[in-house]
Amino acid sequence: MHIDILTLFPQMFQGPFSLGIFKRAIDRKLVSINIHNIRDYTHDKHHTVDDYAYGGGAGMVLKPEPIFEAVESIKSKPGADELPIILLTPQGRLFSQQIALELSKYRHVILICGHYEGVDERVREHLVTDEVSIGDYVLSGGELAAMVVVDAVVRLLPGVLGSEASLLDNSHVTGLLEYPQYTRPAVYRGWSVPEVLLSGNHTQIAKWRREQAIQRTLKRRPELLDKANLSLEERQLVDRLRDCLSTSPPLSPSPFKERGKSGIEGASPLQTSLDE
Ligand code: ADE
């Protein structure tokens, strides 16, 4: 896959893309990433990339010409005809694992990092094919958002992660949050790893993990369960847990965890007790 990123701050990408999975994927030629400085596509002495907003108002707006010219120069290269041109902006559709998967299927993607008060509307209307937001908050530019998108996409490319299986269990890939993970030691400061994980019984381990994933999703992101692919038995489990939740006292408004109170997540579904 080839990714072109248009930005006013190319230096921001130097660190992240030269480490970890990015470096490995680039070294193995599974992905190539080109960073383009939008300023390089200006023609005036001062390399002007922004200007005042017509109609007044605070803040500057990114000019259309350098962005159009940068994209056109990239697209003029062979093999770059039908490709997504994505503007990173808080006004875009909310990024998700599903969108990462969609993008990972393309051979070539262009990402444009917005800045300042916005981008001239003609870029939206006549150049980009999609607009993506990484969340309902405003960053000072699209660069961090582009890194998030690239990270989520690159790790989906075949051969990038060590084990393809590790992709399948991850949070959001199954439609559920991931089950709890443990490594050695089996007992740390008196806190033990759940017995079942030490049992060597892979059927029981898979069952426990699935139940934990369902319970965790119900507790933290219940809306995800509506779309998750659950068996009839699992749907019944969810209904039972929901009943328990609806009869338990309301959760504390504090966003911080109350340590030691495991709630539905710590317990086996059959022994779940919600009267904390
Ligand atoms: N640029 C500024 N804020 C953003 C966001 N939340 N997502 C994508 N791009 C952005």
mmCIF file with all atom_site columns, N, CA and C in Angstrom, residues 36-43 47 49:
data_model
loop_
_atom_site.group_PDB
_atom_site.id
_atom_site.type_symbol
_atom_site.label_atom_id
_atom_site.label_alt_id
_atom_site.label_comp_id
_atom_site.label_asym_id
_atom_site.label_entity_id
_atom_site.label_seq_id
_atom_site.pdbx_PDB_ins_code
_atom_site.Cartn_x
_atom_site.Cartn_y
_atom_site.Cartn_z
_atom_site.occupancy
_atom_site.B_iso_or_equiv
_atom_site.pdbx_formal_charge
_atom_site.auth_seq_id
_atom_site.auth_comp_id
_atom_site.auth_asym_id
_atom_site.auth_atom_id
_atom_site.pdbx_PDB_model_num
ATOM 1  N N  . HIS A 1 36 ? 4.299  15.069 2.168  1.00 0.00 ? 36 HIS A N  1
ATOM 2  C CA . HIS A 1 36 ? 4.463  16.227 1.275  1.00 0.00 ? 36 HIS A CA 1
ATOM 3  C C  . HIS A 1 36 ? 4.188  17.499 2.064  1.00 0.00 ? 36 HIS A C  1
ATOM 4  N N  . ASN A 1 37 ? 5.070  18.454 1.935  1.00 0.00 ? 37 ASN A N  1
ATOM 5  C CA . ASN A 1 37 ? 4.856  19.743 2.582  1.00 0.00 ? 37 ASN A CA 1
ATOM 6  C C  . ASN A 1 37 ? 3.971  20.603 1.668  1.00 0.00 ? 37 ASN A C  1
ATOM 7  N N  . ILE A 1 38 ? 2.788  20.961 2.167  1.00 0.00 ? 38 ILE A N  1
ATOM 8  C CA . ILE A 1 38 ? 1.837  21.750 1.344  1.00 0.00 ? 38 ILE A CA 1
ATOM 9  C C  . ILE A 1 38 ? 2.510  23.055 0.874  1.00 0.00 ? 38 ILE A C  1
ATOM 10 N N  . ARG A 1 39 ? 3.411  23.553 1.713  1.00 0.00 ? 39 ARG A N  1
ATOM 11 C CA . ARG A 1 39 ? 4.109  24.807 1.385  1.00 0.00 ? 39 ARG A CA 1
ATOM 12 C C  . ARG A 1 39 ? 4.937  24.692 0.092  1.00 0.00 ? 39 ARG A C  1
ATOM 13 N N  . ASP A 1 40 ? 5.380  23.488 -0.207 1.00 0.00 ? 40 ASP A N  1
ATOM 14 C CA . ASP A 1 40 ? 6.192  23.286 -1.424 1.00 0.00 ? 40 ASP A CA 1
ATOM 15 C C  . ASP A 1 40 ? 5.370  23.492 -2.695 1.00 0.00 ? 40 ASP A C  1
ATOM 16 N N  . TYR A 1 41 ? 4.066  23.592 -2.565 1.00 0.00 ? 41 TYR A N  1
ATOM 17 C CA . TYR A 1 41 ? 3.200  23.750 -3.747 1.00 0.00 ? 41 TYR A CA 1
ATOM 18 C C  . TYR A 1 41 ? 2.669  25.170 -3.871 1.00 0.00 ? 41 TYR A C  1
ATOM 19 N N  . THR A 1 42 ? 3.328  26.107 -3.178 1.00 0.00 ? 42 THR A N  1
ATOM 20 C CA . THR A 1 42 ? 2.968  27.523 -3.318 1.00 0.00 ? 42 THR A CA 1
ATOM 21 C C  . THR A 1 42 ? 3.904  28.144 -4.344 1.00 0.00 ? 42 THR A C  1
ATOM 22 N N  . HIS A 1 43 ? 3.502  29.323 -4.880 1.00 0.00 ? 43 HIS A N  1
ATOM 23 C CA . HIS A 1 43 ? 4.345  29.936 -5.910 1.00 0.00 ? 43 HIS A CA 1
ATOM 24 C C  . HIS A 1 43 ? 4.810  31.342 -5.531 1.00 0.00 ? 43 HIS A C  1
ATOM 25 N N  . HIS A 1 47 ? 5.617  31.844 0.323  1.00 0.00 ? 47 HIS A N  1
ATOM 26 C CA . HIS A 1 47 ? 5.055  30.470 0.445  1.00 0.00 ? 47 HIS A CA 1
ATOM 27 C C  . HIS A 1 47 ? 3.768  30.486 1.282  1.00 0.00 ? 47 HIS A C  1
ATOM 28 N N  . VAL A 1 49 ? 0.278  29.755 2.602  1.00 0.00 ? 49 VAL A N  1
ATOM 29 C CA . VAL A 1 49 ? -0.644 28.603 2.550  1.00 0.00 ? 49 VAL A CA 1
ATOM 30 C C  . VAL A 1 49 ? -2.028 28.943 3.091  1.00 0.00 ? 49 VAL A C  1
#
